[in-house]
Short mmCIF file of C-alpha atoms in Angstrom, two decimals:
data_model
loop_
_atom_site.label_atom_id
_atom_site.label_comp_id
_atom_site.label_asym_id
_atom_site.label_seq_id
_atom_site.Cartn_x
_atom_site.Cartn_y
_atom_site.Cartn_z
CA MET A 1 41.08 71.73 50.95
CA ALA A 2 44.42 70.22 49.97
CA SER A 3 44.80 66.45 50.08
CA PRO A 4 46.97 64.99 52.82
CA ARG A 5 49.60 64.21 50.21
CA GLU A 6 49.66 67.79 48.94
CA ASN A 7 49.95 69.06 52.50
CA ASP A 8 52.80 66.71 53.10
CA VAL A 9 54.66 67.92 50.06
CA LYS A 10 54.15 71.57 51.04
CA ARG A 11 55.41 70.84 54.53
CA ARG A 12 58.47 69.07 53.20
CA ARG A 13 59.33 72.02 50.98
CA LEU A 14 59.00 74.32 53.95
CA MET A 15 61.15 72.05 56.07
CA ALA A 16 63.83 71.81 53.41
CA ALA A 17 64.00 75.60 53.26
CA THR A 18 64.17 75.80 57.03
CA VAL A 19 66.89 73.25 57.58
CA ALA A 20 69.00 74.65 54.76
CA THR A 21 69.71 77.63 56.99
CA ALA A 22 70.57 75.48 60.01
CA ALA A 23 73.94 74.07 61.01
CA VAL A 24 75.18 71.01 59.15
CA GLY A 25 75.07 68.86 62.30
CA ALA A 26 71.45 69.70 62.88
CA VAL A 27 70.54 68.81 59.30
CA ALA A 28 72.26 65.47 59.62
CA SER A 29 70.45 64.54 62.81
CA ARG A 30 67.12 65.72 61.46
CA ALA A 31 67.53 63.58 58.37
CA GLY A 32 68.74 60.66 60.45
CA ALA A 33 65.70 60.84 62.66
CA GLN A 34 63.16 61.07 59.87
CA ALA A 35 64.61 59.11 56.99
CA PRO A 36 63.81 55.60 58.25
CA SER A 37 60.08 56.15 58.35
CA ALA A 38 59.80 58.59 55.47
CA ALA A 39 61.54 56.45 52.90
CA PRO A 40 62.74 53.09 54.13
CA SER A 41 63.75 52.02 50.63
CA ALA A 42 65.71 55.18 49.86
CA PRO A 43 67.67 56.29 52.92
CA THR A 44 69.30 59.72 52.71
CA SER A 45 72.60 58.36 53.94
CA PRO A 46 74.23 55.08 52.84
CA ALA A 47 72.99 52.22 54.98
CA PRO A 48 75.76 50.64 57.07
CA ALA A 49 76.57 46.98 56.39
CA ASN A 50 74.95 45.99 59.68
CA ALA A 51 71.78 47.99 59.05
CA VAL A 52 68.90 47.07 61.36
CA PRO A 53 66.28 45.10 59.48
CA THR A 54 62.82 46.57 59.20
CA LEU A 55 59.87 45.07 61.03
CA LYS A 56 56.28 44.59 59.96
CA VAL A 57 53.46 45.94 62.08
CA SER A 58 49.71 46.08 61.49
CA PHE A 59 47.26 48.29 63.32
CA THR A 60 44.02 50.12 62.68
CA VAL A 61 44.10 53.85 62.18
CA ASN A 62 40.80 55.71 62.14
CA GLY A 63 38.98 52.45 61.41
CA ARG A 64 41.19 51.46 58.50
CA PRO A 65 43.59 48.49 58.77
CA ARG A 66 47.16 49.54 57.99
CA ASP A 67 50.28 47.47 57.36
CA LEU A 68 53.67 49.06 57.68
CA GLU A 69 57.25 47.93 57.43
CA LEU A 70 59.39 50.11 59.63
CA ASP A 71 62.79 50.69 61.14
CA PRO A 72 62.10 49.70 64.77
CA ARG A 73 63.15 53.20 65.87
CA THR A 74 60.09 54.73 64.22
CA THR A 75 57.82 56.31 66.80
CA LEU A 76 54.07 55.98 66.41
CA LEU A 77 54.06 59.71 65.66
CA ASP A 78 56.51 59.36 62.77
CA ALA A 79 54.67 56.30 61.45
CA LEU A 80 51.43 58.29 61.33
CA ARG A 81 52.94 61.39 59.77
CA GLU A 82 55.64 60.02 57.50
CA GLY A 83 54.43 56.49 56.86
CA LEU A 84 50.69 57.09 56.55
CA HIS A 85 50.75 60.80 55.60
CA LEU A 86 48.36 61.68 58.40
CA GLY A 87 49.84 65.09 59.14
CA GLY A 88 47.15 66.22 61.56
CA THR A 89 49.04 64.80 64.52
CA LYS A 90 51.80 67.27 65.24
CA LYS A 91 55.40 66.94 66.34
CA GLY A 92 56.08 69.59 68.95
CA CYS A 93 58.80 68.79 71.45
CA ASP A 94 59.15 65.09 70.48
CA HIS A 95 59.86 64.36 74.18
CA GLY A 96 56.43 63.95 75.76
CA GLN A 97 56.37 67.42 77.24
CA CYS A 98 53.98 69.36 75.02
CA GLY A 99 51.10 67.05 74.04
CA ALA A 100 50.93 68.18 70.39
CA CYS A 101 51.30 64.53 69.33
CA THR A 102 48.36 63.27 71.42
CA VAL A 103 46.37 60.46 69.79
CA ILE A 104 43.86 57.99 71.19
CA LEU A 105 45.23 54.44 71.42
CA ASP A 106 42.80 51.65 72.36
CA GLY A 107 40.50 54.28 73.87
CA ARG A 108 43.19 56.13 75.83
CA ARG A 109 45.03 59.33 75.01
CA ILE A 110 48.80 58.95 74.76
CA ASN A 111 51.85 60.89 73.55
CA SER A 112 52.53 59.25 70.18
CA CYS A 113 56.12 60.57 70.23
CA LEU A 114 57.04 58.41 73.24
CA THR A 115 56.04 55.04 71.90
CA LEU A 116 57.38 52.89 69.09
CA ALA A 117 55.05 51.99 66.25
CA VAL A 118 56.14 48.34 66.39
CA MET A 119 54.84 48.13 69.97
CA HIS A 120 51.25 48.48 68.74
CA GLN A 121 50.60 45.35 66.71
CA GLY A 122 46.80 44.99 66.55
CA GLY A 123 46.21 48.37 68.21
CA LYS A 124 43.38 50.78 67.41
CA ILE A 125 44.49 54.36 66.89
CA THR A 126 42.35 57.43 66.45
CA THR A 127 43.94 60.66 65.21
CA ILE A 128 42.38 64.06 64.63
CA GLU A 129 41.58 62.91 61.07
CA GLY A 130 39.42 60.16 62.54
CA LEU A 131 37.35 62.37 64.80
CA GLY A 132 35.63 64.53 62.21
CA THR A 133 35.89 65.94 58.71
CA PRO A 134 35.76 69.54 57.47
CA GLU A 135 32.17 68.81 56.35
CA LYS A 136 31.13 67.06 59.53
CA LEU A 137 33.11 68.29 62.51
CA HIS A 138 33.30 66.33 65.73
CA PRO A 139 31.43 68.30 68.46
CA MET A 140 34.77 69.05 70.14
CA GLN A 141 36.18 70.43 66.90
CA ALA A 142 33.09 72.57 66.41
CA ALA A 143 33.35 73.86 69.99
CA PHE A 144 37.02 74.81 69.52
CA VAL A 145 36.03 76.80 66.41
CA LYS A 146 33.10 78.46 68.17
CA HIS A 147 35.11 79.43 71.27
CA ASP A 148 38.29 80.40 69.39
CA GLY A 149 40.21 77.71 71.26
CA TYR A 150 43.43 78.30 69.33
CA GLN A 151 45.53 80.96 67.69
CA CYS A 152 48.24 79.41 65.53
CA GLY A 153 46.52 76.01 65.65
CA TYR A 154 49.63 73.86 65.94
CA CYS A 155 48.70 72.32 69.30
CA THR A 156 45.00 72.06 68.40
CA PRO A 157 44.81 68.46 67.08
CA GLY A 158 46.51 67.27 70.25
CA GLN A 159 44.30 69.47 72.42
CA ILE A 160 41.16 68.12 70.75
CA CYS A 161 42.19 64.45 70.94
CA SER A 162 43.12 64.98 74.57
CA ALA A 163 39.86 66.80 75.34
CA VAL A 164 37.72 64.05 73.80
CA ALA A 165 39.52 61.46 75.93
CA VAL A 166 39.35 63.65 79.06
CA LEU A 167 35.55 63.68 78.94
CA GLU A 168 35.56 59.90 78.63
CA GLU A 169 37.96 59.61 81.58
CA ILE A 170 35.68 61.72 83.79
CA GLU A 171 32.71 59.71 82.56
CA ALA A 172 34.55 56.49 83.49
CA GLY A 173 35.18 57.81 87.01
CA ILE A 174 38.97 58.10 86.69
CA PRO A 175 40.06 60.57 89.38
CA SER A 176 42.53 63.44 88.98
CA HIS A 177 44.89 65.39 91.23
CA VAL A 178 42.13 67.93 92.00
CA THR A 179 39.36 65.39 92.67
CA ALA A 180 38.42 66.16 96.30
CA ASP A 181 36.83 62.82 97.17
CA LEU A 182 38.60 59.88 95.57
CA ASN A 183 35.69 57.57 96.36
CA ALA A 184 33.08 59.73 94.59
CA LYS A 185 32.51 60.29 90.88
CA PRO A 186 34.76 63.14 89.70
CA ALA A 187 33.00 66.42 88.91
CA MET A 188 32.84 67.93 85.44
CA ASN A 189 34.11 71.44 86.19
CA GLY A 190 36.76 73.94 85.13
CA ALA A 191 39.28 72.89 87.78
CA GLU A 192 39.05 69.26 86.67
CA LEU A 193 39.38 70.19 82.99
CA ARG A 194 42.41 72.43 83.59
CA GLU A 195 44.20 69.77 85.64
CA ARG A 196 43.43 66.99 83.17
CA MET A 197 44.54 69.10 80.19
CA SER A 198 47.88 70.09 81.76
CA GLY A 199 49.76 67.75 79.42
CA ASN A 200 48.77 69.88 76.42
CA ILE A 201 50.77 73.08 76.14
CA CYS A 202 49.51 76.04 74.06
CA ARG A 203 52.24 78.60 73.45
CA CYS A 204 49.63 81.05 72.14
CA GLY A 205 47.90 80.85 75.50
CA ALA A 206 44.39 79.99 74.34
CA TYR A 207 43.79 78.07 77.56
CA SER A 208 40.69 79.89 78.82
CA ASN A 209 38.96 79.47 75.45
CA ILE A 210 40.00 75.82 75.33
CA VAL A 211 38.40 75.23 78.74
CA ASP A 212 35.26 77.03 77.52
CA ALA A 213 35.11 74.79 74.45
CA ILE A 214 35.55 71.56 76.41
CA GLY A 215 33.09 72.79 79.04
CA GLU A 216 30.43 73.33 76.40
CA VAL A 217 30.81 69.79 75.04
CA ALA A 218 30.87 68.44 78.60
CA GLY A 219 27.68 70.35 79.39
CA SER A 220 25.87 68.95 76.38
CA LYS A 221 26.87 65.42 77.43
CA ALA A 222 25.73 65.85 81.03
CA MET B 1 68.27 57.39 68.21
CA LYS B 2 70.89 54.64 67.90
CA SER B 3 69.63 51.61 66.05
CA PHE B 4 68.57 48.54 68.00
CA THR B 5 67.00 45.17 67.44
CA TYR B 6 63.57 44.48 68.87
CA GLU B 7 61.71 41.46 70.18
CA ARG B 8 58.38 40.81 71.87
CA ALA B 9 58.91 38.58 74.90
CA ALA B 10 56.53 35.66 75.45
CA SER B 11 57.02 35.11 79.19
CA PRO B 12 58.71 36.92 82.11
CA ALA B 13 61.38 34.23 82.43
CA GLU B 14 62.05 34.29 78.70
CA ALA B 15 62.37 38.08 78.80
CA ALA B 16 64.91 37.86 81.63
CA THR B 17 66.86 35.11 79.85
CA SER B 18 66.93 37.11 76.64
CA ALA B 19 68.14 40.21 78.51
CA ALA B 20 70.97 38.26 80.12
CA ARG B 21 71.98 36.77 76.77
CA ARG B 22 72.15 40.12 74.97
CA PRO B 23 74.53 42.67 76.48
CA GLY B 24 73.10 46.15 76.18
CA ALA B 25 69.50 44.90 76.14
CA ARG B 26 66.77 46.84 77.90
CA PHE B 27 63.16 46.02 78.69
CA ILE B 28 60.60 48.43 77.29
CA ALA B 29 57.09 48.78 78.73
CA GLY B 30 55.48 52.24 78.63
CA GLY B 31 58.61 53.72 77.08
CA THR B 32 57.77 57.18 78.38
CA ASN B 33 61.16 57.62 80.04
CA LEU B 34 63.35 55.21 78.05
CA LEU B 35 62.46 56.54 74.58
CA ASP B 36 62.96 60.12 75.73
CA LEU B 37 66.47 59.16 76.88
CA MET B 38 67.15 57.13 73.73
CA LYS B 39 66.34 60.11 71.53
CA LEU B 40 68.96 62.08 73.45
CA GLN B 41 71.38 59.11 73.25
CA ILE B 42 71.64 59.07 77.02
CA GLU B 43 70.33 55.51 76.78
CA THR B 44 71.69 53.53 73.82
CA PRO B 45 70.39 49.96 74.12
CA ALA B 46 71.45 47.56 71.38
CA HIS B 47 68.34 45.45 71.88
CA LEU B 48 64.85 46.17 73.19
CA ILE B 49 62.68 43.51 74.79
CA ASP B 50 59.03 44.54 74.67
CA VAL B 51 57.37 43.21 77.83
CA ASN B 52 53.92 44.66 77.17
CA GLY B 53 52.49 41.29 76.15
CA LEU B 54 53.43 39.44 79.34
CA GLY B 55 50.04 39.72 81.04
CA LEU B 56 51.51 41.43 84.11
CA ASP B 57 48.72 43.99 84.05
CA ARG B 58 46.39 42.81 86.82
CA ILE B 59 45.82 43.98 90.38
CA GLU B 60 44.98 41.00 92.57
CA ALA B 61 44.14 40.52 96.25
CA THR B 62 46.83 38.62 98.20
CA PRO B 63 46.04 35.94 100.82
CA ASP B 64 47.21 38.24 103.65
CA GLY B 65 44.76 41.00 102.73
CA GLY B 66 47.06 43.10 100.58
CA LEU B 67 47.29 43.74 96.84
CA ARG B 68 49.63 42.42 94.19
CA VAL B 69 50.11 45.02 91.48
CA GLY B 70 51.42 43.63 88.18
CA ALA B 71 54.55 45.32 86.84
CA LEU B 72 52.67 46.49 83.74
CA VAL B 73 49.66 48.02 85.47
CA ARG B 74 49.47 51.53 84.04
CA ASN B 75 49.68 54.48 86.42
CA THR B 76 46.13 55.52 85.46
CA ASP B 77 44.72 52.09 86.30
CA LEU B 78 46.56 51.81 89.59
CA ALA B 79 45.43 55.27 90.70
CA ALA B 80 41.83 54.57 89.67
CA ASP B 81 41.51 51.08 91.21
CA ALA B 82 38.70 51.23 93.78
CA ARG B 83 40.70 49.25 96.37
CA VAL B 84 43.73 51.50 95.97
CA ARG B 85 41.61 54.64 96.22
CA ARG B 86 39.94 53.39 99.39
CA ASP B 87 42.71 51.54 101.25
CA TYR B 88 45.95 52.95 99.81
CA THR B 89 44.84 56.51 99.19
CA VAL B 90 48.38 57.87 99.51
CA LEU B 91 49.31 55.81 96.43
CA SER B 92 46.42 57.10 94.32
CA ARG B 93 47.23 60.65 95.36
CA ALA B 94 50.93 60.28 94.58
CA LEU B 95 50.25 58.81 91.14
CA LEU B 96 47.71 61.48 90.25
CA SER B 97 50.15 64.23 91.21
CA GLY B 98 52.71 62.97 88.69
CA ALA B 99 53.18 63.56 84.97
CA SER B 100 50.19 64.16 82.66
CA GLY B 101 47.10 62.15 81.77
CA GLN B 102 48.72 60.98 78.53
CA LEU B 103 51.88 59.80 80.29
CA ARG B 104 50.00 58.07 83.12
CA ASN B 105 48.04 56.11 80.51
CA ARG B 106 51.27 54.50 79.28
CA ALA B 107 53.66 54.60 82.24
CA THR B 108 53.82 51.37 84.22
CA THR B 109 54.28 50.45 87.87
CA ALA B 110 57.70 48.87 87.34
CA GLY B 111 58.83 51.55 84.92
CA ASN B 112 57.94 54.23 87.42
CA LEU B 113 60.30 52.67 89.98
CA LEU B 114 63.06 52.47 87.37
CA GLN B 115 62.77 55.96 85.92
CA ARG B 116 66.01 57.91 85.73
CA THR B 117 66.78 61.20 87.42
CA ARG B 118 65.76 64.54 85.94
CA CYS B 119 69.04 66.18 86.97
CA PRO B 120 69.79 68.73 84.20
CA TYR B 121 73.40 67.51 83.95
CA PHE B 122 72.31 63.91 83.43
CA TYR B 123 70.28 65.18 80.47
CA ASP B 124 73.01 67.41 79.02
CA THR B 125 75.47 65.12 77.24
CA ASN B 126 77.98 67.96 76.95
CA MET B 127 78.41 68.05 80.72
CA ALA B 128 80.17 65.75 83.15
CA CYS B 129 77.87 63.32 84.93
CA ASN B 130 79.02 60.30 86.93
CA LYS B 131 75.64 58.65 86.52
CA ARG B 132 75.63 58.93 82.73
CA ARG B 133 79.40 58.53 82.21
CA PRO B 134 81.04 57.01 85.31
CA GLY B 135 84.22 58.80 86.33
CA SER B 136 83.49 61.98 84.35
CA GLY B 137 82.64 64.04 87.45
CA CYS B 138 79.52 65.74 88.73
CA SER B 139 78.59 69.08 87.17
CA ALA B 140 75.70 69.52 89.60
CA LEU B 141 78.01 70.05 92.59
CA GLY B 142 78.58 73.79 92.38
CA GLY B 143 76.22 73.97 89.40
CA TYR B 144 72.51 74.54 88.99
CA SER B 145 71.27 72.43 91.87
CA ARG B 146 67.94 73.93 92.86
CA GLN B 147 66.01 70.71 92.14
CA LEU B 148 68.63 68.32 93.47
CA ALA B 149 69.22 66.26 96.59
CA VAL B 150 69.78 67.73 100.03
CA VAL B 151 70.28 64.39 101.76
CA GLY B 152 71.59 60.96 100.78
CA GLY B 153 73.81 62.26 97.99
CA SER B 154 77.57 61.86 97.70
CA GLU B 155 80.62 63.66 96.32
CA ALA B 156 79.92 61.76 93.09
CA CYS B 157 76.20 62.57 92.63
CA ILE B 158 73.39 64.65 94.11
CA ALA B 159 70.63 63.54 91.73
CA THR B 160 67.13 62.98 93.08
CA HIS B 161 64.78 60.14 92.23
CA PRO B 162 61.90 61.83 90.42
CA SER B 163 59.07 59.43 91.27
CA ASP B 164 56.00 60.33 93.29
CA MET B 165 54.66 56.77 93.21
CA ALA B 166 57.80 55.33 94.79
CA VAL B 167 57.48 57.68 97.76
CA ALA B 168 54.00 56.33 98.44
CA MET B 169 55.21 52.75 97.92
CA ARG B 170 57.93 53.40 100.50
CA VAL B 171 55.50 54.67 103.11
CA LEU B 172 53.26 51.66 102.40
CA ASP B 173 56.15 49.16 102.90
CA ALA B 174 55.71 47.70 99.42
CA THR B 175 57.75 44.76 98.13
CA VAL B 176 59.21 44.46 94.63
CA GLU B 177 58.91 40.98 93.08
CA THR B 178 61.33 39.95 90.36
CA VAL B 179 62.40 37.05 88.17
CA LYS B 180 66.05 36.43 87.32
CA PRO B 181 67.42 35.07 84.05
CA GLN B 182 67.70 31.51 85.42
CA GLY B 183 64.07 31.66 86.54
CA ALA B 184 64.66 32.28 90.26
CA THR B 185 62.31 34.78 91.84
CA ARG B 186 62.88 37.10 94.77
CA ALA B 187 61.09 39.76 96.80
CA ILE B 188 62.96 42.99 97.56
CA PRO B 189 61.61 45.34 100.24
CA ILE B 190 61.12 48.79 98.70
CA ALA B 191 63.41 50.19 101.41
CA ASP B 192 66.31 48.25 99.88
CA PHE B 193 65.34 48.53 96.23
CA HIS B 194 66.91 51.91 95.38
CA ARG B 195 70.60 52.34 96.20
CA LEU B 196 72.28 55.49 97.44
CA PRO B 197 74.87 56.79 94.95
CA GLY B 198 78.08 56.50 96.99
CA ASP B 199 80.86 56.37 94.41
CA THR B 200 78.82 54.33 91.90
CA PRO B 201 75.82 56.54 91.06
CA GLU B 202 75.32 54.67 87.78
CA ILE B 203 74.02 51.68 89.80
CA GLU B 204 70.59 52.80 90.94
CA THR B 205 68.80 49.68 92.13
CA MET B 206 69.39 46.25 93.66
CA LEU B 207 68.43 44.54 90.38
CA ASP B 208 70.94 42.19 88.78
CA PRO B 209 71.57 42.35 85.03
CA GLY B 210 68.57 40.87 83.21
CA GLU B 211 66.41 40.75 86.35
CA LEU B 212 62.81 41.69 85.53
CA ILE B 213 60.27 43.21 87.91
CA THR B 214 57.05 41.19 87.76
CA ALA B 215 54.94 42.86 90.46
CA VAL B 216 54.86 45.19 93.42
CA THR B 217 52.96 43.91 96.44
CA LEU B 218 51.29 46.03 99.09
CA PRO B 219 50.79 44.65 102.61
CA LYS B 220 47.33 44.71 104.14
CA PRO B 221 45.96 48.24 104.53
CA ALA B 222 47.59 50.30 107.29
CA GLY B 223 44.44 52.31 108.04
CA GLY B 224 44.84 55.91 109.22
CA ALA B 225 44.59 59.12 107.23
CA HIS B 226 46.57 59.13 103.99
CA HIS B 227 48.23 62.25 102.61
CA TYR B 228 50.42 63.06 99.63
CA ARG B 229 51.38 66.70 99.44
CA LYS B 230 53.57 67.82 96.56
CA VAL B 231 55.23 71.24 96.28
CA ARG B 232 56.37 72.19 92.78
CA ASP B 233 56.97 75.16 90.50
CA ARG B 234 53.65 74.69 88.63
CA ALA B 235 50.27 73.56 89.92
CA SER B 236 50.32 70.55 87.58
CA TYR B 237 52.69 68.53 85.39
CA ALA B 238 55.95 69.27 87.21
CA PHE B 239 58.39 67.27 89.30
CA ALA B 240 58.41 67.76 93.06
CA LEU B 241 60.70 70.22 94.80
CA VAL B 242 59.53 68.52 97.98
CA SER B 243 56.77 66.00 98.55
CA VAL B 244 55.47 64.39 101.72
CA ALA B 245 53.75 61.01 101.85
CA ALA B 246 52.23 60.36 105.25
CA ILE B 247 49.90 57.96 106.99
CA VAL B 248 48.71 59.36 110.31
CA GLN B 249 46.83 57.20 112.84
CA PRO B 250 44.08 58.46 115.16
CA ASP B 251 46.48 58.23 118.14
CA GLY B 252 48.82 60.72 116.48
CA SER B 253 51.49 58.22 115.45
CA GLY B 254 52.35 57.88 111.81
CA ARG B 255 54.70 57.17 108.92
CA VAL B 256 56.43 59.78 106.76
CA ALA B 257 58.46 59.61 103.55
CA LEU B 258 59.82 62.49 101.50
CA GLY B 259 60.18 62.88 97.75
CA GLY B 260 62.27 65.39 95.81
CA VAL B 261 65.02 65.61 98.43
CA ALA B 262 67.13 62.48 97.99
CA PRO B 263 68.35 59.85 95.51
CA ARG B 264 65.54 57.60 96.70
CA PRO B 265 62.28 57.96 98.61
CA TRP B 266 63.49 59.24 101.97
CA ARG B 267 62.13 57.56 105.07
CA LEU B 268 63.73 56.84 108.45
CA GLU B 269 61.64 54.78 110.81
CA ALA B 270 63.52 56.35 113.77
CA ALA B 271 62.20 59.79 112.80
CA GLU B 272 58.62 58.52 112.84
CA ALA B 273 58.72 58.11 116.62
CA GLU B 274 58.58 61.93 116.62
CA VAL B 275 55.43 62.32 114.52
CA SER B 276 53.21 63.02 117.52
CA ARG B 277 55.65 65.78 118.58
CA GLY B 278 55.33 67.62 115.30
CA ALA B 279 57.11 68.39 112.04
CA LYS B 280 60.17 70.08 113.55
CA ALA B 281 60.98 67.06 115.70
CA VAL B 282 60.50 64.67 112.76
CA MET B 283 62.69 66.68 110.41
CA ALA B 284 65.47 67.04 113.00
CA LYS B 285 65.96 63.30 112.65
CA LEU B 286 64.78 62.70 109.09
CA LEU B 287 67.04 65.35 107.59
CA ALA B 288 69.94 65.02 110.05
CA GLY B 289 73.11 64.88 108.00
CA ALA B 290 71.58 66.91 105.17
CA LYS B 291 74.17 68.59 102.97
CA PRO B 292 72.23 71.10 100.88
CA THR B 293 73.79 73.46 98.36
CA GLU B 294 73.28 77.22 98.46
CA GLU B 295 70.64 76.79 95.75
CA ASN B 296 68.60 74.05 97.35
CA LYS B 297 68.90 74.70 101.09
CA PHE B 298 65.37 76.14 100.88
CA LYS B 299 64.16 72.53 100.72
CA LEU B 300 64.94 71.99 104.41
CA PRO B 301 62.43 74.52 105.80
CA LEU B 302 60.08 73.72 102.90
CA ALA B 303 60.00 70.03 103.84
CA GLU B 304 59.31 70.89 107.49
CA ARG B 305 56.51 73.28 106.59
CA THR B 306 54.99 70.82 104.15
CA LEU B 307 54.92 68.10 106.82
CA ALA B 308 53.49 70.62 109.32
CA ALA B 309 50.67 71.33 106.84
CA VAL B 310 50.05 67.60 106.38
CA LEU B 311 49.92 66.98 110.12
CA ALA B 312 47.56 69.94 110.58
CA ASP B 313 45.31 68.49 107.84
CA SER B 314 45.28 65.10 109.53
CA ARG B 315 44.10 66.68 112.78
CA GLY B 316 41.18 68.10 110.80
#
């Protein structure tokens, strides 16, 4: 298993090769969006005279206290990936539409692409790296493997973080759009899981296997 | 994203004062709409005022038997509150029909009211849009308008307000509480809160510059059977083509508001006198003056049928 740093370097090489074939404008905006968090001390373009000062933020990621100094524009997603080299959390659409960036913040699943890192002073964040390890998988990770709940795997960290939080939401009695009786405890069934997982898109279409995987973990909890 | 400066506000009044002092400042709470728009440079605030630490995240009973919902109460918490589920069911249902679990965990009550339209031309910075760039024209008129307004629009703009929550708030006669930069507070009836576009579609609400929403209050429960029925292109995680919020009383009278058809939640008290006579009679008044496009005229019969289904449900 490659270290996070090695993975990061591989990914960067791949990205460099990819963007080299893209239009100049696209390269510029890509660099502009990522440079602040990736290398605050060595921006890819000359900093303007009125450059925005960086801000300090401290939060806990996967149980470990972390201190960062960031351009305020840095999303939580970019802080995790570029600042802390936790590449498990994925950037899909970067607009809150796909769920690939789902992490658990203070016990709740959120889209890490639609929040600024500096807004989470003192927060507690759990990413896919904090749920389990290759040697000791989280039960949800193991169930996704067993039920083939993915094909390409890109959406999988977000699916798994979301799924773990979904079971806690049902457990806590938080209703959903398909909950028939709002004043009763929501059921743990396929319809509830599908509705609650609708913020996580899988372009490979592994949905039925994903529901099977979550259902198995839900069953073992019940 | 354009660069901006950032501060964490310490009190609602201080946040409002800071916003008034800094032109181009915006409040940020959940950020689920604002950051999306900032990445696309549709919103380019020079300064962000983070209001998440203001303690406006409680739901409290009011002396007259209603509820006061803090501006920062997350959509998940509002939908799941036992009092809201029991006494303001239409609000829980509306919230749960919107967005995704992840977004509802961050999105706030005030932010939901202030979210911008999902008109495709508002989002496409290469196209004319009077809301995004006043005076540039409206590409939606004669363009792709399937999702857009059939009533309440103007020659300048036919954008819809995308919120489900606001439609329920409208049918519940909610009130929006605010604080202004000099510290004055006011209460704005939800009916007056969102403006129609007229020839200034860039001005969407009654709020003054720097004015901060602190809470939304609900009057004492209206009783009756609560319904929120949303028709959309997918079964989940999609904006409404048409939605109906309704409270129907045992005697057959009721209240009705529509979502997905207008620049704001669409309710006419005069049309509600017709509820006991059925959906057709209600819609004849509620959608009188509708000016649909070829692409969205389907919303007129769809709204009537959706209300008919709701009224049939309420009869059991």
